[in-house]
């Protein structure tokens, strides 16, 4: 292959638009895009499923803890109701209210062991007795109240609530929030009126430590099944969601909704832009509505999915690398023969007929190479014979011009017809030619002249074809004024050719007309001894000649 041909082929193709590049991109797209789509879909669905599992687990933990805490307070309420009805409690309230001592520390009596057993068995922080007049007459821990005004305020509020209707009021709960001035940790007071013989002797108060509730919150809830840490918080209406007790909670808005009596799940982001999944709900504790919330770090909960995503990215990268290498190899295998074919066609276009495509396979490309080599031989032959065909066509046109000139000079009809038949035989080398003339008195075409030996038979002079004969190409050309071409007279199912020679293969019937009105004069019937021997150029030439013959016949008549 010549270097100029190679250079021309390379210059004519933009590498970015080459078949090789497109094929590589197509293979990558077909291989990688579905993989990426399936991977992304799998990741999204897995994330949604895992997120739902984590959320469902949080809701389960929330519901479990809500039930445990409500049960704890219900049991405590039952305990304090029972204790408030015991004769010993009523006697203690009566006796301690009668003592003149102004401080709890100096009230030594025989009730310490009684209340000590309750504290030790139930795990309360302290027990208080408040007289019917609102005075704290007993504190089990004997710690003076003067240094803890917040405690005094909480107990006073509890007393006022229960004292308003001691006969019907159940256990009442108030919260003692921790402050920097208070000596108390976060705790809760539950109070119950002490009624004996329809008389209000005072109020029995249990101080419940937050640690008891914290123990319930933290039991068997350290993490989700996905090993992410769970945080829980429980607050009462007296606690601000942003207070120290709930300082580790991210979704303070969820706590506020829980305090407002709403349940739900949420996804929030902390100050460091870390996502958290939360589940919150209200709790009915005594006369109050509390809030419970459960949280977990979403990234930790979905850590396994993040690991899967990283692995998937690496795997996708390796697949892209592998598929890319395979695509280059396959593209080279397929496009290299095409590139060689392009180079050869470029060389042939520049006139180098010595080039041939090397056939390297038995596939479609190999078949294309073989077909191209055959086509090249045919083209080479066509180019070699083109001048001969041009000369032949030029001579045919010159002959047509000469015939046209001679036709104008012949006025005898028989002589005119013989001249046309002989010229077509001699100059155009047609196998056989007939001229049919339209009978003026009858709708039939009479054979007027021809090269068929049967013409020498006297019977032949009376041969004719009815104009309405079905299947006759000659009659059809006369009726329609159109040329009829039959490529193979022996396989023409539509036509029934008449008056043909034994070696005739193809036939053409051309109407002979005259004038602008295209008045029918007759039909020129030409036969060849080769299949499909009439081309479009032959048809145009014969039509032009038939028109000239029509004018000459009109003039001769």
Coordinates of C-alpha atoms in Angstrom, one line a residue:
X1 CA 0.0 0.0 0.0
X2 CA 1.4 3.4 -1.0
X3 CA 2.3 5.9 1.7
X4 CA 0.3 8.8 0.1
X5 CA -2.8 6.6 0.2
X6 CA -2.2 5.8 3.9
X7 CA -1.6 9.5 4.7
X8 CA -4.7 10.5 2.8
X9 CA -6.8 8.0 4.6
X10 CA -5.5 9.1 8.0
X11 CA -6.0 12.8 7.2
X12 CA -9.6 12.3 6.2
X13 CA -10.7 10.8 9.6
X14 CA -11.0 12.7 12.9
X15 CA -9.7 10.3 15.6
X16 CA -12.6 11.4 17.9
X17 CA -15.1 10.5 15.2
X18 CA -13.5 7.3 14.0
X19 CA -15.4 4.0 14.2
X20 CA -12.8 2.6 16.6
X21 CA -13.4 5.4 19.1
X22 CA -17.2 5.2 18.7
X23 CA -17.1 1.4 19.1
X24 CA -14.9 1.7 22.3
X25 CA -17.4 4.3 23.7
X26 CA -20.3 2.1 22.8
X27 CA -18.8 -1.0 24.5
X28 CA -18.0 1.1 27.6
X29 CA -21.6 2.6 27.6
X30 CA -23.2 -0.8 27.1
X31 CA -21.1 -2.4 29.8
X32 CA -20.6 0.3 32.4
X33 CA -23.8 2.3 32.3
X34 CA -26.0 -0.7 33.3
X35 CA -23.5 -1.6 36.0
X36 CA -23.6 1.9 37.4
X37 CA -27.4 2.1 37.1
X38 CA -27.8 -1.3 38.9
X39 CA -25.2 -0.4 41.5
X40 CA -26.8 3.0 42.2
X41 CA -30.3 1.5 42.3
X42 CA -29.1 -1.3 44.7
X43 CA -27.3 1.2 46.9
X44 CA -30.4 3.5 47.0
X45 CA -32.7 0.7 47.8
X46 CA -30.3 -0.8 50.4
X47 CA -29.9 2.6 52.0
X48 CA -33.7 3.0 52.1
X49 CA -34.2 -0.5 53.5
X50 CA -31.4 -0.2 56.1
X51 CA -32.6 3.3 57.1
X52 CA -36.1 1.9 57.5
X53 CA -34.7 -1.0 59.6
X54 CA -32.8 1.4 61.9
X55 CA -35.9 3.6 62.2
X56 CA -38.1 0.7 63.0
X57 CA -35.6 -0.5 65.6
X58 CA -35.6 3.0 67.2
X59 CA -39.4 3.0 67.2
X60 CA -39.4 -0.5 68.9
X61 CA -36.9 0.7 71.5
X62 CA -39.0 3.9 72.0
X63 CA -42.2 1.9 72.5
X64 CA -40.5 -0.6 74.8
X65 CA -39.0 2.1 77.0
X66 CA -42.2 4.1 77.0
X67 CA -44.0 1.0 78.3
X68 CA -41.3 0.3 80.9
X69 CA -41.3 3.9 82.2
X70 CA -45.1 4.2 82.3
X71 CA -45.2 0.8 84.1
X72 CA -42.5 2.1 86.6
X73 CA -44.6 5.2 87.5
X74 CA -47.8 3.2 87.6
X75 CA -46.2 0.8 90.1
X76 CA -44.8 3.7 92.1
X77 CA -48.3 5.3 92.1
X78 CA -49.7 2.0 93.4
X79 CA -47.0 1.9 96.1
X80 CA -47.6 5.4 97.3
X81 CA -51.4 4.9 97.3
X82 CA -51.0 1.8 99.4
X83 CA -48.4 3.4 101.7
X84 CA -50.7 6.4 102.2
X85 CA -53.5 4.1 103.4
X86 CA -51.4 2.2 105.9
X87 CA -52.2 3.0 109.6
X88 CA -48.5 3.5 110.3
X89 CA -48.3 6.2 107.8
X90 CA -51.4 7.9 109.1
X91 CA -50.2 7.6 112.7
X92 CA -46.8 9.1 111.7
X93 CA -48.4 12.0 110.0
X94 CA -50.6 12.6 113.0
X95 CA -47.9 12.3 115.6
X96 CA -45.2 14.3 113.7
X97 CA -47.7 17.1 113.1
X98 CA -48.3 17.4 116.8
X99 CA -44.6 17.8 117.7
X100 CA -43.5 21.4 118.4
X101 CA -39.9 21.1 117.1
X102 CA -39.2 23.5 114.2
X103 CA -36.6 21.4 112.5
X104 CA -36.8 17.9 111.1
X105 CA -33.3 17.0 112.4
X106 CA -34.5 17.1 116.0
X107 CA -37.5 14.9 115.4
X108 CA -36.2 11.6 116.5
X109 CA -38.9 9.1 116.7
X110 CA -39.8 5.5 116.0
X111 CA -40.8 6.0 112.4
X112 CA -37.3 6.1 110.9
X113 CA -37.1 2.4 110.6
X114 CA -40.5 2.2 109.0
X115 CA -39.6 4.7 106.2
X116 CA -36.1 3.3 106.0
X117 CA -37.5 0.0 104.9
X118 CA -39.5 1.7 102.1
X119 CA -36.5 3.6 100.9
X120 CA -34.2 0.6 100.9
X121 CA -36.7 -1.7 99.3
X122 CA -37.9 0.7 96.6
X123 CA -34.7 2.7 96.0
X124 CA -36.2 6.1 96.6
X125 CA -33.9 9.1 97.3
X126 CA -36.0 10.4 100.2
X127 CA -39.5 10.4 101.8
X128 CA -41.3 13.5 103.1
X129 CA -44.3 14.0 105.3
X130 CA -46.2 17.3 104.9
X131 CA -48.8 18.2 107.5
X132 CA -52.3 19.4 106.6
X133 CA -51.0 22.9 107.3
X134 CA -48.3 22.6 104.6
X135 CA -45.4 22.2 107.0
X136 CA -42.7 19.6 106.2
X137 CA -42.8 17.6 109.4
X138 CA -40.6 14.7 108.3
X139 CA -37.7 14.1 106.0
X140 CA -36.1 10.7 106.0
X141 CA -32.6 12.0 105.2
X142 CA -32.9 14.6 107.9
X143 CA -31.2 17.2 105.6
X144 CA -32.4 20.7 106.6
X145 CA -34.4 22.6 104.0
X146 CA -33.1 26.1 104.7
X147 CA -30.2 25.7 102.2
X148 CA -32.3 24.4 99.4
X149 CA -35.1 26.8 98.6
X150 CA -35.8 25.1 95.2
X151 CA -36.7 21.9 97.1
X152 CA -39.0 23.8 99.4
X153 CA -40.7 25.4 96.4
X154 CA -41.2 22.1 94.6
X155 CA -42.8 20.6 97.7
X156 CA -44.9 23.6 98.3
X157 CA -46.3 23.4 94.7
X158 CA -47.0 19.7 95.3
X159 CA -48.9 20.5 98.5
X160 CA -51.0 23.2 96.9
X161 CA -52.0 20.9 94.1
X162 CA -53.1 18.1 96.4
X163 CA -54.5 20.2 99.2
X164 CA -57.1 21.7 96.8
X165 CA -59.1 18.4 96.8
X166 CA -57.5 15.8 99.0
X167 CA -60.4 13.3 98.7
X168 CA -60.3 12.8 95.0
X169 CA -56.7 13.7 94.0
X170 CA -54.4 10.8 93.0
X171 CA -50.7 10.8 93.0
X172 CA -49.2 14.1 91.7
X173 CA -45.8 14.4 90.2
X174 CA -43.5 17.4 90.1
X175 CA -39.9 17.8 88.9
X176 CA -37.0 19.0 90.9
X177 CA -34.6 20.3 88.2
X178 CA -30.9 20.5 89.1
X179 CA -29.3 24.0 89.3
X180 CA -25.9 25.3 90.4
X181 CA -27.5 26.6 93.6
X182 CA -29.3 23.3 94.4
X183 CA -27.8 20.5 96.5
X184 CA -30.2 18.0 94.7
X185 CA -29.7 16.1 91.5
X186 CA -32.5 15.8 89.0
X187 CA -35.3 14.0 90.7
X188 CA -39.1 13.8 90.8
X189 CA -41.6 14.1 93.6
X190 CA -44.7 12.0 93.7
X191 CA -47.3 13.0 96.4
X192 CA -50.4 11.3 97.7
X193 CA -52.9 12.7 100.3
X194 CA -53.0 10.8 103.7
X195 CA -56.7 10.3 104.5
X196 CA -57.9 8.7 107.7
X197 CA -61.5 8.7 108.7
X198 CA -62.2 11.3 106.0
X199 CA -59.7 13.6 107.6
X200 CA -56.8 15.0 105.7
X201 CA -53.7 14.3 107.9
X202 CA -51.2 15.5 105.3
X203 CA -49.3 14.4 102.3
X204 CA -46.9 11.5 101.7
X205 CA -44.1 12.3 99.2
X206 CA -41.6 10.0 97.5
X207 CA -38.5 11.5 95.9
X208 CA -37.6 9.4 92.9
X209 CA -34.1 9.8 91.6
X210 CA -33.5 10.2 87.8
X211 CA -30.9 7.4 88.1
X212 CA -33.8 4.9 88.5
X213 CA -35.3 6.1 85.2
X214 CA -31.9 6.2 83.6
X215 CA -31.3 2.6 84.5
X216 CA -34.5 1.7 82.7
X217 CA -33.5 3.8 79.7
X218 CA -30.1 2.3 79.3
X219 CA -30.9 -1.4 79.9
X220 CA -30.3 -3.5 76.7
X221 CA -30.4 -0.5 74.4
X222 CA -26.7 0.2 73.9
X223 CA -26.8 0.0 70.1
X224 CA -28.9 -0.9 67.0
X225 CA -28.5 -4.2 65.2
X226 CA -26.2 -2.2 62.9
X227 CA -23.9 -1.4 65.9
X228 CA -24.7 2.3 66.1
X229 CA -25.0 3.8 69.6
X230 CA -28.5 4.7 70.8
X231 CA -29.2 7.7 73.0
X232 CA -32.4 8.2 75.0
X233 CA -33.8 11.1 76.9
X234 CA -36.8 11.6 79.1
X235 CA -38.0 15.0 80.2
X236 CA -41.0 16.3 82.1
X237 CA -42.8 19.6 81.4
X238 CA -40.7 21.4 84.0
X239 CA -37.4 20.7 82.1
X240 CA -36.3 22.7 79.1
X241 CA -35.3 20.4 76.2
X242 CA -32.0 22.2 76.0
X243 CA -31.3 21.7 79.7
X244 CA -28.3 19.8 81.0
X245 CA -30.3 16.6 81.4
X246 CA -30.9 16.5 77.7
X247 CA -27.7 18.1 76.5
X248 CA -26.7 15.0 74.5
X249 CA -29.9 15.0 72.5
X250 CA -29.8 16.5 69.1
X251 CA -33.5 16.7 68.2
X252 CA -34.7 19.1 70.8
X253 CA -37.6 20.0 68.4
X254 CA -38.7 16.4 68.6
X255 CA -38.7 16.6 72.4
X256 CA -40.9 19.7 72.2
X257 CA -43.3 17.9 69.9
X258 CA -43.4 14.9 72.3
X259 CA -44.2 17.3 75.2
X260 CA -47.0 18.7 73.0
X261 CA -48.5 15.2 72.7
X262 CA -47.1 14.2 69.3
X263 CA -45.3 11.0 68.1
X264 CA -43.1 10.6 65.1
X265 CA -39.7 9.9 63.5
X266 CA -37.3 12.5 62.2
X267 CA -33.9 13.0 60.6
X268 CA -31.9 15.9 61.9
X269 CA -28.4 17.3 61.5
X270 CA -26.2 18.3 64.5
X271 CA -23.9 21.3 64.7
X272 CA -21.1 19.3 63.0
X273 CA -23.4 18.4 60.1
X274 CA -23.7 14.8 61.2
X275 CA -27.1 13.2 60.4
X276 CA -29.2 11.6 63.2
X277 CA -32.3 9.4 63.1
X278 CA -34.8 10.1 65.9
X279 CA -38.1 8.6 67.2
X280 CA -40.1 10.5 69.8
X281 CA -43.5 10.1 71.6
X282 CA -45.4 11.5 74.6
X283 CA -45.8 9.6 77.9
X284 CA -48.7 9.9 80.3
X285 CA -47.0 10.1 83.7
X286 CA -49.5 10.9 86.5
X287 CA -51.0 14.2 85.8
X288 CA -48.4 15.2 83.3
X289 CA -47.3 14.6 79.7
X290 CA -43.6 13.8 79.4
X291 CA -41.5 13.4 76.4
X292 CA -39.3 10.4 75.4
X293 CA -36.9 10.5 72.4
X294 CA -34.5 7.9 71.0
X295 CA -31.6 8.8 68.7
X296 CA -28.8 7.2 66.8
X297 CA -26.1 8.4 64.4
X298 CA -27.2 7.7 60.8
X299 CA -23.6 7.4 59.5
X300 CA -22.8 4.8 62.1
X301 CA -26.0 2.9 61.5
X302 CA -25.4 2.9 57.8
X303 CA -21.6 2.3 58.1
X304 CA -21.9 -1.1 56.5
X305 CA -23.6 0.5 53.5
X306 CA -20.9 3.1 53.2
X307 CA -18.3 0.3 53.2
X308 CA -20.3 -1.4 50.4
X309 CA -20.4 1.9 48.5
X310 CA -16.6 2.2 48.7
X311 CA -16.1 -1.4 47.6
X312 CA -18.6 -0.9 44.8
X313 CA -16.6 2.2 43.6
X314 CA -13.4 0.2 43.5
X315 CA -15.0 -2.7 41.8
X316 CA -16.6 -0.4 39.2
X317 CA -13.2 1.3 38.6
X318 CA -11.6 -2.1 38.0
X319 CA -14.5 -3.2 35.7
X320 CA -14.2 0.0 33.7
X321 CA -10.4 -0.6 33.4
X322 CA -11.0 -4.2 32.3
X323 CA -13.8 -3.4 30.0
X324 CA -11.9 -0.5 28.5
X325 CA -8.9 -2.7 27.7
X326 CA -11.2 -5.4 26.3
X327 CA -13.1 -2.7 24.2
X328 CA -9.8 -1.5 22.8
X329 CA -8.8 -5.0 21.8
X330 CA -12.2 -5.9 20.3
X331 CA -12.4 -2.5 18.5
X332 CA -8.9 -3.0 17.0
X333 CA -9.9 -6.5 15.9
X334 CA -13.0 -5.2 14.2
X335 CA -11.9 -1.8 12.9
X336 CA -8.4 -2.7 11.7
X337 CA -9.8 -4.5 8.6
X338 CA -12.2 -1.6 8.0
X339 CA -9.3 0.8 8.3
X340 CA -7.4 -1.3 5.7
X341 CA -10.4 -1.3 3.5
X342 CA -10.6 2.5 3.8
X343 CA -7.0 2.9 2.8
X344 CA -7.4 0.6 -0.2
X345 CA -10.5 2.5 -1.4
X346 CA -8.6 5.8 -1.0
X347 CA -5.8 4.4 -3.2
X348 CA -8.2 3.2 -5.8
X349 CA -10.0 6.6 -5.8
X350 CA -6.6 8.1 -6.7
X351 CA -6.2 5.7 -9.6
X352 CA -4.0 2.9 -8.0
X353 CA -5.8 -0.2 -9.2
X354 CA -3.0 -2.5 -8.0
X355 CA -4.2 -2.4 -4.4
X356 CA -6.3 -5.2 -2.9
X357 CA -7.9 -5.8 0.5
X358 CA -6.2 -8.5 2.5
X359 CA -8.9 -11.1 3.7
X360 CA -8.0 -12.0 7.3
X361 CA -11.2 -13.7 8.5
X362 CA -14.2 -15.7 7.5
X363 CA -16.7 -13.3 9.3
X364 CA -18.8 -10.5 7.8
X365 CA -15.8 -8.2 7.5
X366 CA -13.9 -11.0 5.6
X367 CA -16.9 -11.4 3.3
X368 CA -17.0 -7.6 2.8
X369 CA -13.3 -7.7 1.9
X370 CA -13.9 -10.5 -0.7
X371 CA -16.9 -8.7 -2.1
X372 CA -14.9 -5.5 -2.4
X373 CA -12.1 -7.2 -4.2
X374 CA -14.6 -8.6 -6.7
X375 CA -16.2 -5.2 -7.1
X376 CA -12.8 -3.7 -7.6
X377 CA -12.1 -6.1 -10.5
X378 CA -15.5 -5.3 -12.0
X379 CA -14.9 -1.5 -11.6
X380 CA -11.5 -1.9 -13.2
X381 CA -13.1 -3.7 -16.1
X382 CA -15.8 -1.1 -16.3
X383 CA -13.3 1.7 -16.4
X384 CA -11.3 -0.2 -19.0
X385 CA -14.4 -0.6 -21.3
X386 CA -15.8 2.8 -20.6
X387 CA -14.2 4.5 -23.6
X388 CA -15.5 1.7 -25.9
X389 CA -19.0 2.2 -24.6
X390 CA -18.7 5.9 -24.9
X391 CA -17.6 5.5 -28.5
X392 CA -20.4 3.1 -29.1
X393 CA -23.0 5.5 -27.7
X394 CA -21.6 8.3 -29.7
X395 CA -21.8 6.3 -32.9
X396 CA -25.4 5.3 -32.0
X397 CA -26.3 9.0 -31.7
X398 CA -24.6 9.8 -34.9
X399 CA -26.5 6.9 -36.5
X400 CA -29.8 8.1 -35.1
X401 CA -29.1 11.5 -36.6
X402 CA -28.2 10.0 -40.0
X403 CA -31.4 7.9 -39.9
X404 CA -33.4 10.9 -39.1
X405 CA -31.9 12.8 -42.0
X406 CA -32.5 9.9 -44.4
X407 CA -36.1 9.5 -43.2
X408 CA -37.0 13.0 -44.3
X409 CA -35.8 12.2 -47.9
X410 CA -37.7 8.8 -48.4
X411 CA -41.4 9.3 -49.4
X412 CA -42.2 5.7 -50.4
X413 CA -43.7 3.9 -47.4
X414 CA -42.4 0.4 -48.2
X415 CA -39.0 1.7 -48.9
X416 CA -39.1 3.7 -45.7
X417 CA -40.0 0.7 -43.5
X418 CA -37.3 -1.5 -45.1
X419 CA -34.7 1.3 -44.6
X420 CA -35.6 1.6 -40.9
X421 CA -35.5 -2.2 -40.3
X422 CA -32.2 -2.6 -42.1
X423 CA -30.6 0.4 -40.2
X424 CA -31.6 -1.0 -36.8
X425 CA -30.2 -4.4 -37.7
X426 CA -27.0 -3.1 -39.2
X427 CA -26.2 -0.1 -37.0
X428 CA -27.5 -1.2 -33.6
X429 CA -27.0 -4.9 -34.0
X430 CA -30.5 -5.7 -32.8
X431 CA -31.3 -9.4 -33.1
X432 CA -34.8 -8.9 -34.6
X433 CA -37.0 -6.0 -35.4
X434 CA -40.7 -5.5 -36.5
X435 CA -42.8 -2.6 -37.4
X436 CA -46.6 -2.8 -36.9
X437 CA -48.9 -0.2 -38.4
X438 CA -52.3 0.7 -37.0
X439 CA -55.1 -0.2 -39.5
X440 CA -57.2 2.8 -40.1
X441 CA -60.4 1.0 -40.6
X442 CA -60.1 -1.7 -37.9
X443 CA -58.6 -1.7 -34.3
X444 CA -55.7 -3.9 -35.2
X445 CA -52.0 -3.7 -35.7
X446 CA -50.7 -5.2 -39.0
X447 CA -47.2 -6.5 -39.4
X448 CA -45.8 -4.2 -42.1
X449 CA -42.0 -4.9 -42.1
X450 CA -39.5 -7.1 -40.2
X451 CA -36.3 -9.1 -40.1
X452 CA -38.1 -12.4 -39.2
X453 CA -37.7 -15.0 -42.0
X454 CA -41.4 -15.7 -41.7
X455 CA -41.8 -12.3 -43.4
X456 CA -40.8 -14.1 -46.7
X457 CA -43.9 -16.4 -46.3
X458 CA -46.8 -14.9 -48.1
X459 CA -49.0 -15.8 -45.2
X460 CA -46.9 -13.5 -43.0
X461 CA -48.0 -10.4 -44.9
X462 CA -51.4 -10.8 -43.4
X463 CA -50.2 -11.3 -39.8
X464 CA -51.9 -8.8 -37.4
X465 CA -52.6 -8.3 -33.6
X466 CA -56.0 -7.0 -32.3
X467 CA -55.5 -3.8 -30.4
X468 CA -57.4 -5.2 -27.4
X469 CA -55.4 -8.4 -27.2
X470 CA -54.7 -9.2 -23.5
X471 CA -51.1 -10.0 -22.5
X472 CA -49.6 -8.8 -25.8
X473 CA -46.8 -6.3 -25.1
X474 CA -47.3 -4.8 -28.6
X475 CA -51.0 -4.2 -28.1
X476 CA -50.4 -2.9 -24.6
X477 CA -47.8 -0.4 -25.9
X478 CA -50.3 0.8 -28.5
X479 CA -53.2 1.2 -26.1
X480 CA -51.2 3.0 -23.3
X481 CA -48.7 4.9 -25.5
X482 CA -46.0 3.6 -23.1
X483 CA -42.9 1.5 -23.7
X484 CA -43.0 -2.1 -22.6
X485 CA -39.8 -3.9 -21.7
X486 CA -39.6 -7.6 -21.1
X487 CA -36.2 -8.7 -19.7
X488 CA -36.9 -12.5 -20.1
X489 CA -39.6 -13.5 -22.6
X490 CA -39.5 -17.1 -21.4
X491 CA -40.4 -16.1 -17.8
X492 CA -42.8 -13.3 -18.4
X493 CA -45.9 -14.4 -16.6
X494 CA -47.7 -11.2 -17.3
X495 CA -47.0 -11.2 -21.0
X496 CA -47.5 -13.5 -23.9
X497 CA -44.9 -12.4 -26.5
X498 CA -45.8 -13.1 -30.1
X499 CA -43.9 -13.6 -33.3
X500 CA -40.5 -14.1 -31.5
X501 CA -37.4 -15.9 -32.6
X502 CA -36.1 -19.1 -31.0
X503 CA -33.0 -17.3 -29.5
X504 CA -34.9 -14.2 -28.4
X505 CA -34.4 -13.4 -24.7
X506 CA -35.5 -9.8 -24.3
X507 CA -38.1 -7.7 -26.1
X508 CA -39.1 -4.0 -26.1
X509 CA -42.3 -2.5 -27.7
X510 CA -42.2 1.2 -28.5
X511 CA -45.3 3.1 -29.7
X512 CA -44.9 5.0 -32.9
X513 CA -46.7 8.4 -32.5
X514 CA -46.9 11.7 -34.4
X515 CA -47.9 15.2 -33.5
X516 CA -48.6 17.0 -30.2
X517 CA -51.7 14.8 -29.8
X518 CA -49.5 11.7 -29.9
X519 CA -51.7 10.1 -32.5
X520 CA -50.8 6.4 -32.7
X521 CA -49.2 5.3 -36.0
X522 CA -48.0 1.8 -35.0
X523 CA -45.5 0.0 -32.8
X524 CA -41.8 -0.7 -33.1
X525 CA -41.0 -4.2 -31.8
X526 CA -37.3 -4.9 -31.1
X527 CA -35.8 -8.2 -29.8
X528 CA -32.4 -9.2 -28.4
X529 CA -30.8 -12.5 -27.7
X530 CA -29.5 -11.6 -24.3
X531 CA -31.4 -11.4 -21.0
X532 CA -32.2 -7.9 -19.8
X533 CA -30.6 -6.5 -22.9
X534 CA -32.5 -3.2 -23.0
X535 CA -31.3 -0.4 -20.9
X536 CA -33.0 3.0 -20.2
X537 CA -30.7 4.6 -22.7
X538 CA -31.9 2.1 -25.3
X539 CA -35.5 2.9 -24.5
X540 CA -34.9 6.6 -24.9
X541 CA -33.0 6.1 -28.2
X542 CA -35.8 3.9 -29.6
X543 CA -38.5 6.3 -28.5
X544 CA -36.8 9.1 -30.3
X545 CA -36.3 7.0 -33.4
X546 CA -39.9 5.8 -33.2
X547 CA -41.1 9.4 -33.1
X548 CA -39.0 10.2 -36.2
X549 CA -40.4 7.2 -38.0
X550 CA -43.9 8.3 -37.1
X551 CA -43.3 11.7 -38.7
X552 CA -41.8 10.0 -41.8
X553 CA -44.7 7.6 -42.2
X554 CA -47.1 10.4 -41.8
X555 CA -45.3 12.3 -44.6
X556 CA -45.1 9.2 -46.8
X557 CA -48.8 8.6 -46.6

